CSV table of C-alpha atoms and ligand atoms in Angstrom, one decimal:
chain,number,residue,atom,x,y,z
A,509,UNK,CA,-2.8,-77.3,54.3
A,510,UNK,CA,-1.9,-81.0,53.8
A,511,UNK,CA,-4.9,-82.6,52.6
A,512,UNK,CA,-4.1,-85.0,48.8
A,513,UNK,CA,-5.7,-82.5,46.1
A,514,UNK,CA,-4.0,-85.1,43.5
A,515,UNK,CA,-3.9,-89.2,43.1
A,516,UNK,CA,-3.6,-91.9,40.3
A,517,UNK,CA,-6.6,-93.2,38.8
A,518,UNK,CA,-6.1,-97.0,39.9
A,519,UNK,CA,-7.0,-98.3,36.5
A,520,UNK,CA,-4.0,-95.5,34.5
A,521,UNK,CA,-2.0,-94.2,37.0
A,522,UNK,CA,-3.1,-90.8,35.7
A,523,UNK,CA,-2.3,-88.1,37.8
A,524,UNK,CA,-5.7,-86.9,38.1
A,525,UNK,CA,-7.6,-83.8,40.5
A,526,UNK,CA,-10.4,-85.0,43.3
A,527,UNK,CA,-12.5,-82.2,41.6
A,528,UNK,CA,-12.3,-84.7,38.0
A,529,UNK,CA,-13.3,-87.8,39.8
A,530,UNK,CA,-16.4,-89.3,41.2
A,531,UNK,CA,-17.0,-88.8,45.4
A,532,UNK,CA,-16.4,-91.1,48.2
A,533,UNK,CA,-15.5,-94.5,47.2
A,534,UNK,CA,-16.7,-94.5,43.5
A,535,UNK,CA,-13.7,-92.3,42.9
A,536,UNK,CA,-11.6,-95.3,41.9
A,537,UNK,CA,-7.9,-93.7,42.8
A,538,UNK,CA,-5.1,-95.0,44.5
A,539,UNK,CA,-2.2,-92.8,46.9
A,540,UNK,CA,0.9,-92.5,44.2
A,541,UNK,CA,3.2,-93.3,47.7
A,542,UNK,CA,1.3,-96.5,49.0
A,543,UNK,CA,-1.1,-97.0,46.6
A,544,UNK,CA,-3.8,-97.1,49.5
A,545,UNK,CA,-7.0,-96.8,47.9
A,546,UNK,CA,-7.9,-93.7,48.4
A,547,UNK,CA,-12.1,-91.5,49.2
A,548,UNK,CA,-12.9,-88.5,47.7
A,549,UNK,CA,-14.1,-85.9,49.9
A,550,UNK,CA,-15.9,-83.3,48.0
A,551,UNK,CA,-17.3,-81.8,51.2
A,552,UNK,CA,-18.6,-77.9,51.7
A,553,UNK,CA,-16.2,-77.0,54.2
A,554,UNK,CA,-12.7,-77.9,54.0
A,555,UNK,CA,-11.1,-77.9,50.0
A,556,UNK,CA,-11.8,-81.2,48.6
A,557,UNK,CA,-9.2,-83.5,49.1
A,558,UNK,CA,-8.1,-87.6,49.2
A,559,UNK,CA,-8.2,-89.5,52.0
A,560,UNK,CA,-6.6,-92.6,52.6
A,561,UNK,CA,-9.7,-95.8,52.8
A,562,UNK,CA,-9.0,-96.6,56.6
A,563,UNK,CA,-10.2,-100.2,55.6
A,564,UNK,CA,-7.3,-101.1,53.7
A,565,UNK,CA,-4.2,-99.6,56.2
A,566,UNK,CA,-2.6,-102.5,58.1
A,567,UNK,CA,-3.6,-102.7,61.7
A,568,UNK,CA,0.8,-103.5,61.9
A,569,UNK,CA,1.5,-100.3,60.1
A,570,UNK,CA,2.6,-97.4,62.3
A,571,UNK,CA,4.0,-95.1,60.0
A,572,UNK,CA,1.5,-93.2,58.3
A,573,UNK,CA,2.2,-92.5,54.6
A,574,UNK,CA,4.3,-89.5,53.9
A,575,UNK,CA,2.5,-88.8,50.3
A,576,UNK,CA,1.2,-84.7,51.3
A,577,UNK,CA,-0.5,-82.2,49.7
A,578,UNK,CA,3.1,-80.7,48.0
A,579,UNK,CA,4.5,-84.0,47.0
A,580,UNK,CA,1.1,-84.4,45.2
A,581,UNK,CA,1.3,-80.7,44.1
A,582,UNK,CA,4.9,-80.8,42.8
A,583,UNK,CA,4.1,-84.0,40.5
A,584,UNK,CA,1.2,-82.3,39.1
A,585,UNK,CA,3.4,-79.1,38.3
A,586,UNK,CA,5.5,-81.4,36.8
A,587,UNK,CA,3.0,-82.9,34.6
A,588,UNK,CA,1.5,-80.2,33.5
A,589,UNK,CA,4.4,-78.7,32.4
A,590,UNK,CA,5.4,-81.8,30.0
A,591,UNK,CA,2.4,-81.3,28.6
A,592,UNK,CA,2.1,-77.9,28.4
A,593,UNK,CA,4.1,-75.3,25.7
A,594,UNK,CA,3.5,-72.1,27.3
A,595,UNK,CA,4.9,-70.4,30.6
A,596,UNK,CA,4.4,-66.9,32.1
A,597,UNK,CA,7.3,-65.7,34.3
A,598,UNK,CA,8.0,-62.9,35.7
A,599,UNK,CA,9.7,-59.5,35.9
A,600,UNK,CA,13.4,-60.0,37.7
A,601,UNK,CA,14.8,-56.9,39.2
A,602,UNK,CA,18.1,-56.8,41.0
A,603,UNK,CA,19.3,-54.8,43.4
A,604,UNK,CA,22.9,-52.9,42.9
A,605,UNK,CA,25.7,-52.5,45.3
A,606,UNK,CA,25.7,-49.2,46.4
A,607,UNK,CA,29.1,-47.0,44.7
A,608,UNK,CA,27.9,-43.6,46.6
A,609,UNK,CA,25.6,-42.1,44.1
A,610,UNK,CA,22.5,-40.9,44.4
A,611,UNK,CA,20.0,-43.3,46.4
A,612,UNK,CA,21.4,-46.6,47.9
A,613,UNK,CA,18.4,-50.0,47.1
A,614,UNK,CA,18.3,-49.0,44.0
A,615,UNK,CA,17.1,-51.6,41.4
A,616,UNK,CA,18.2,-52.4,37.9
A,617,UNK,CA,15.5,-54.2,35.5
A,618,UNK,CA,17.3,-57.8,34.5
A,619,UNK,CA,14.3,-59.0,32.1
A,620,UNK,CA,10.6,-58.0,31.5
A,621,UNK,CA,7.8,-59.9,33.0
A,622,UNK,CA,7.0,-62.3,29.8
A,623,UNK,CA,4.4,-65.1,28.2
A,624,UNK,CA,6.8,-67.6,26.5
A,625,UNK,CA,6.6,-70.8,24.4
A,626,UNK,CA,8.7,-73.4,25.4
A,627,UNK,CA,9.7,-77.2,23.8
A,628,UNK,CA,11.4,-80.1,25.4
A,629,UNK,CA,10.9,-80.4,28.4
A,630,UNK,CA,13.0,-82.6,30.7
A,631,UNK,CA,12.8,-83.7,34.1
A,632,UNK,CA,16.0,-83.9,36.1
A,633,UNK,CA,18.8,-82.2,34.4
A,634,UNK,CA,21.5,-79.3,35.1
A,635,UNK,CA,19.8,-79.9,39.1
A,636,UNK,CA,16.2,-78.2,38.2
A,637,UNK,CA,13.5,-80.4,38.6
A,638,UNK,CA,12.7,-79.5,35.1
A,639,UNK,CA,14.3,-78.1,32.3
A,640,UNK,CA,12.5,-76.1,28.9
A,641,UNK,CA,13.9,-74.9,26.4
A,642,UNK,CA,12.6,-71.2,25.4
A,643,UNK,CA,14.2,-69.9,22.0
A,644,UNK,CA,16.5,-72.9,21.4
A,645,UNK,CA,18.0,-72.3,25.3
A,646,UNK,CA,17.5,-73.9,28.6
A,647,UNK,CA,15.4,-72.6,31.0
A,648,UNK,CA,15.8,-74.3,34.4
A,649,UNK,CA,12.8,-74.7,37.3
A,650,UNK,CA,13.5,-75.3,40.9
A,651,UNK,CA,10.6,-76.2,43.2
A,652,UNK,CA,11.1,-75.0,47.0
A,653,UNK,CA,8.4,-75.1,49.7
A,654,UNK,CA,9.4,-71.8,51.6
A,655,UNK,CA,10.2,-68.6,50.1
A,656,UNK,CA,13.9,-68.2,48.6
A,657,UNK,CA,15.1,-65.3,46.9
A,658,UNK,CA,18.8,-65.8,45.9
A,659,UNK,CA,21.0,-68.5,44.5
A,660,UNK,CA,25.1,-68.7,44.1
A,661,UNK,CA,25.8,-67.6,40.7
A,662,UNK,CA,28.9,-70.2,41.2
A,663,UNK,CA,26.3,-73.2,41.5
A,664,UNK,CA,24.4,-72.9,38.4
A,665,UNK,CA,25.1,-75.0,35.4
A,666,UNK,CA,26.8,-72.8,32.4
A,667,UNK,CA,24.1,-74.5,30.1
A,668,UNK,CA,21.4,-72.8,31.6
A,669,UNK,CA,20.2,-69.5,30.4
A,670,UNK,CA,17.9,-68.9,33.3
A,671,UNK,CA,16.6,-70.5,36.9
A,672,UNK,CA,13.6,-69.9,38.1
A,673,UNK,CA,12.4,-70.8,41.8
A,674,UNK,CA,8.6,-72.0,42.0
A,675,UNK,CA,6.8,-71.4,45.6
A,676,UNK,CA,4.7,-74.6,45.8
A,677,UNK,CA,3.5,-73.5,49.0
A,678,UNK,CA,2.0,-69.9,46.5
A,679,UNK,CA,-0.1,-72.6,45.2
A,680,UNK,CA,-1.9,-73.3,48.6
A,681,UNK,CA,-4.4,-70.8,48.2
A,682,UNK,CA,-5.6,-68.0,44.8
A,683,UNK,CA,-4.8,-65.1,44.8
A,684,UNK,CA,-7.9,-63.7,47.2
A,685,UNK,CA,-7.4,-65.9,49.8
A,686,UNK,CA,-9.4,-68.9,49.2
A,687,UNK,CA,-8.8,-72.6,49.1
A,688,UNK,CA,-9.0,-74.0,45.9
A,689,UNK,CA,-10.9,-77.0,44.6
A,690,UNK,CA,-10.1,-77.1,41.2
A,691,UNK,CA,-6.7,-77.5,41.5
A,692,UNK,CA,-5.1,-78.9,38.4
A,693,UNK,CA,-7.0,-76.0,36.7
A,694,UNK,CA,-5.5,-73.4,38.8
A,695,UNK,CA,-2.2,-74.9,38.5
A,696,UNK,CA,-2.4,-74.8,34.7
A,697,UNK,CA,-3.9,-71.7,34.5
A,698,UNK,CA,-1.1,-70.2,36.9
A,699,UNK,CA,1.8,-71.7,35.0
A,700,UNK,CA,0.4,-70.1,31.5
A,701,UNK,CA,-0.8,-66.8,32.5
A,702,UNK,CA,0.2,-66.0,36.2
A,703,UNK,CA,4.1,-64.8,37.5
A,704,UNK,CA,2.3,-65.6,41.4
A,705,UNK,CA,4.9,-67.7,42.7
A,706,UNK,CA,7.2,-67.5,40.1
A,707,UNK,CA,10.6,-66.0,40.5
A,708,UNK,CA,13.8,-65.3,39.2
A,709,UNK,CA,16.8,-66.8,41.2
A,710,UNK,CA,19.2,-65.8,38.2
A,711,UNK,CA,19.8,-65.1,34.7
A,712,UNK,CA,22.6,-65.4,32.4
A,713,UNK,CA,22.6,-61.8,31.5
A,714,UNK,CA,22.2,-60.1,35.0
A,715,UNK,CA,25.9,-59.8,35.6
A,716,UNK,CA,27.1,-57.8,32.3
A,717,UNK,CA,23.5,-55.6,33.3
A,718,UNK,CA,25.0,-55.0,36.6
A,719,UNK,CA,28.3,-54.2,35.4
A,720,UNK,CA,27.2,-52.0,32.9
A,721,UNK,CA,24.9,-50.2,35.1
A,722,UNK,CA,27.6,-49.6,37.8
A,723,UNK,CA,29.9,-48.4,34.8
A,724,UNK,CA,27.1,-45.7,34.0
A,725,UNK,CA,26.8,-44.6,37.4
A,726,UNK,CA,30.4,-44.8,38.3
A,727,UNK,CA,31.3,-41.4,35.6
A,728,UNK,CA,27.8,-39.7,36.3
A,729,UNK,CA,29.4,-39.6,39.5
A,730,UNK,CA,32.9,-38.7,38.8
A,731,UNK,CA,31.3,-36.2,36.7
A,732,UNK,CA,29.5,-34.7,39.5
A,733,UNK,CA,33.1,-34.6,41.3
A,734,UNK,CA,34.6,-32.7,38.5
A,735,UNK,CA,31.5,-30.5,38.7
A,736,UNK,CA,31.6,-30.1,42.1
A,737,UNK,CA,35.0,-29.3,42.1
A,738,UNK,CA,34.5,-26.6,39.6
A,739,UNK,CA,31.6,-24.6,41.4
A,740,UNK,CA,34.3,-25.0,44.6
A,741,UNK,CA,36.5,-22.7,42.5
A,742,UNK,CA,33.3,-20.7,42.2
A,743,UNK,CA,32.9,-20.4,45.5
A,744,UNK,CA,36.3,-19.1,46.4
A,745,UNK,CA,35.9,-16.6,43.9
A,746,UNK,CA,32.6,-15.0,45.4
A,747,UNK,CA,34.8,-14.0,48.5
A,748,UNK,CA,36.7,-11.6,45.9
A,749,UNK,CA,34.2,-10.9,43.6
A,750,UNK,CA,30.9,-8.5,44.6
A,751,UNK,CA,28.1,-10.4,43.2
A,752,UNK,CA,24.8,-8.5,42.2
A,753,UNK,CA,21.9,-9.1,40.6
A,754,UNK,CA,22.1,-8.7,36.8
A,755,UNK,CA,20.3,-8.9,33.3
A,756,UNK,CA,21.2,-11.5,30.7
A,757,UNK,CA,19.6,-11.6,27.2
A,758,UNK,CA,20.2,-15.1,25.1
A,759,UNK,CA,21.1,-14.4,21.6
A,760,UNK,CA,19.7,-17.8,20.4
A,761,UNK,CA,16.3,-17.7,22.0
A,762,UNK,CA,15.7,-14.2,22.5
A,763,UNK,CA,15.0,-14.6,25.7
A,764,UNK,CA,15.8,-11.9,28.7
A,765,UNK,CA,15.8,-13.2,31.8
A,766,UNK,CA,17.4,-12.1,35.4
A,767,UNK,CA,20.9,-13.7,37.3
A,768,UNK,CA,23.7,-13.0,38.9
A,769,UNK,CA,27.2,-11.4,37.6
A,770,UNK,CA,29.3,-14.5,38.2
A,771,UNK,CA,28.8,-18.1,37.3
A,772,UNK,CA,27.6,-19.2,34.3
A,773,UNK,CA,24.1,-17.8,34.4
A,774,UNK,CA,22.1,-20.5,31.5
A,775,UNK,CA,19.3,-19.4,29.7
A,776,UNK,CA,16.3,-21.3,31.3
A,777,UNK,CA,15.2,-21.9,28.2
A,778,UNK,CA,17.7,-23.8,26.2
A,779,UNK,CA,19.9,-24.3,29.2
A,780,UNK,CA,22.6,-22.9,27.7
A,781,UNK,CA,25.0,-20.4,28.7
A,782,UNK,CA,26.7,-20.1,25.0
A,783,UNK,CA,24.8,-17.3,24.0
A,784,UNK,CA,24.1,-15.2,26.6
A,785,UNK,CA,25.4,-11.7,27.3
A,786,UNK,CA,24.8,-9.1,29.5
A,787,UNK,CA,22.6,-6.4,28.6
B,1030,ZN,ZN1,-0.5,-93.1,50.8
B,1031,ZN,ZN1,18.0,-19.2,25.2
């Protein structure tokens, strides 16, 4: 996957897809690293891409030119989203440190997969590659070319209220598989409806959700202490006490139903033991 899906229209210096522009020659475009002229290949077997006009590369030059298929992708990302207003992003779930109750991995919900309008969008600030501002705050975008999942919370500029990582390389192919040839379509399509590719590396809120979370599961569990404890008493009391089958009959629900002697014995119905008595 490195063949030039993008170049600049010689006469604008548009960013513009090979899918948009005449074949072969005729295509008028120029490499946005060398400015080459570039063909158009618009062939049936590999996804149509640039290619750099052999006829116009200096016999002396040795290097060949670094412009690739995700430099090209990136800038089109880039200018799509200045001229775009809407974003779809994604779900962000975070794992909590285990405290030693109930399952370990467990996940806590940070934000809601959501379709969002955004305004001012800058390139190059807080260290995103581009910034938009969602509800009045600052939404940053990283571009990486191989998965990353995680980000120091210490690195992140105060100002932003989110960061989110973009997988250029998710762009490579759709979502069944396939190369794609209309490129700057899918790309613009993706950024406005699809979270493919997309994810969270933080948000501003996910530390109080974690704390907060960890606080709720911290008494649930010393509450299941306390319980346990209690029912340990319990315990040590059925070596002293005969236990036998008896019948209860709860006054609130009218409901008979079968237990033991000892413990608390709830109705099953209203789960309580408050107004049961032995019949
Ligand atoms: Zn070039
Ligand atoms: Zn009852």
């Amino acid at each position: 996957m490195n063949l030039i899906p993008f170049a600049y229209l010689a006469s604008t210096q548009e960013l513009v897809d090979v899918a948009d522009v005449p074949s072969g020659k005729d295509c008028q475009c120029v490499c946005p690293s060398c400015k080459i002229p570039l063909i158009a290949k618009k062939g049936m077997v590999k996804e149509w891409h640039f290619a750099h006009d052999s006829q116009f590369i200096d016999k002396e030059q040795t290097e060949p030119c670094d412009f690739s298929w995700a430099v090209a992708v990136k800038m089109m990302i880039k200018q799509l989203l200045m001229d775009g207003t809407e974003i779809s992003l994604p779900d962000y779930h975070m794992e909590l440190p285990s405290i030693g109750y109930k399952s370990t991995n467990q996940k806590v919900l940070i934000t809601k997969p959501s379709r969002v309008k955004y305004s001012n969008p800058t390139l190059k600030e807080y260290g995103c590659d581009i910034i938009l501002e969602v509800g009045g705050k600052k939404l940053g975008l990283i571009f990486f070319m191989s998965k990353k999942n995680t980000m120091d919370e210490q690195t992140i500029d105060p100002h932003l209220v989110g960061l989110i990582g973009v997988d250029i390389n998710g762009f490579a192919y759709d979502e069944t598989g396939k190369a794609i040839n209309h490129l700057r379509a899918y790309l613009k399509l993706s950024i406005e409806s699809h979270v493919r590719s997309k994810s969270w590396l933080y948000h501003a809120r996910q530390r109080s959700v974690i704390e907060k979370e960890l606080q709720r599961q911290r008494t649930l569990k010393n509450l299941e202490l306390s319980r346990d404890a209690r029912l340990g008493r319990n315990k040590a009391l059925d070596t002293t006490v005969d236990k036998f089958q008896s019948s209860w009959f709860c006054v609130a629900c009218k409901h008979s139903y079968q237990g033991e002697n000892i413990g608390l014995n709830p109705c099953p119905k209203c789960n309580s033991h408050f107004y049961r008595k032995a019949v």
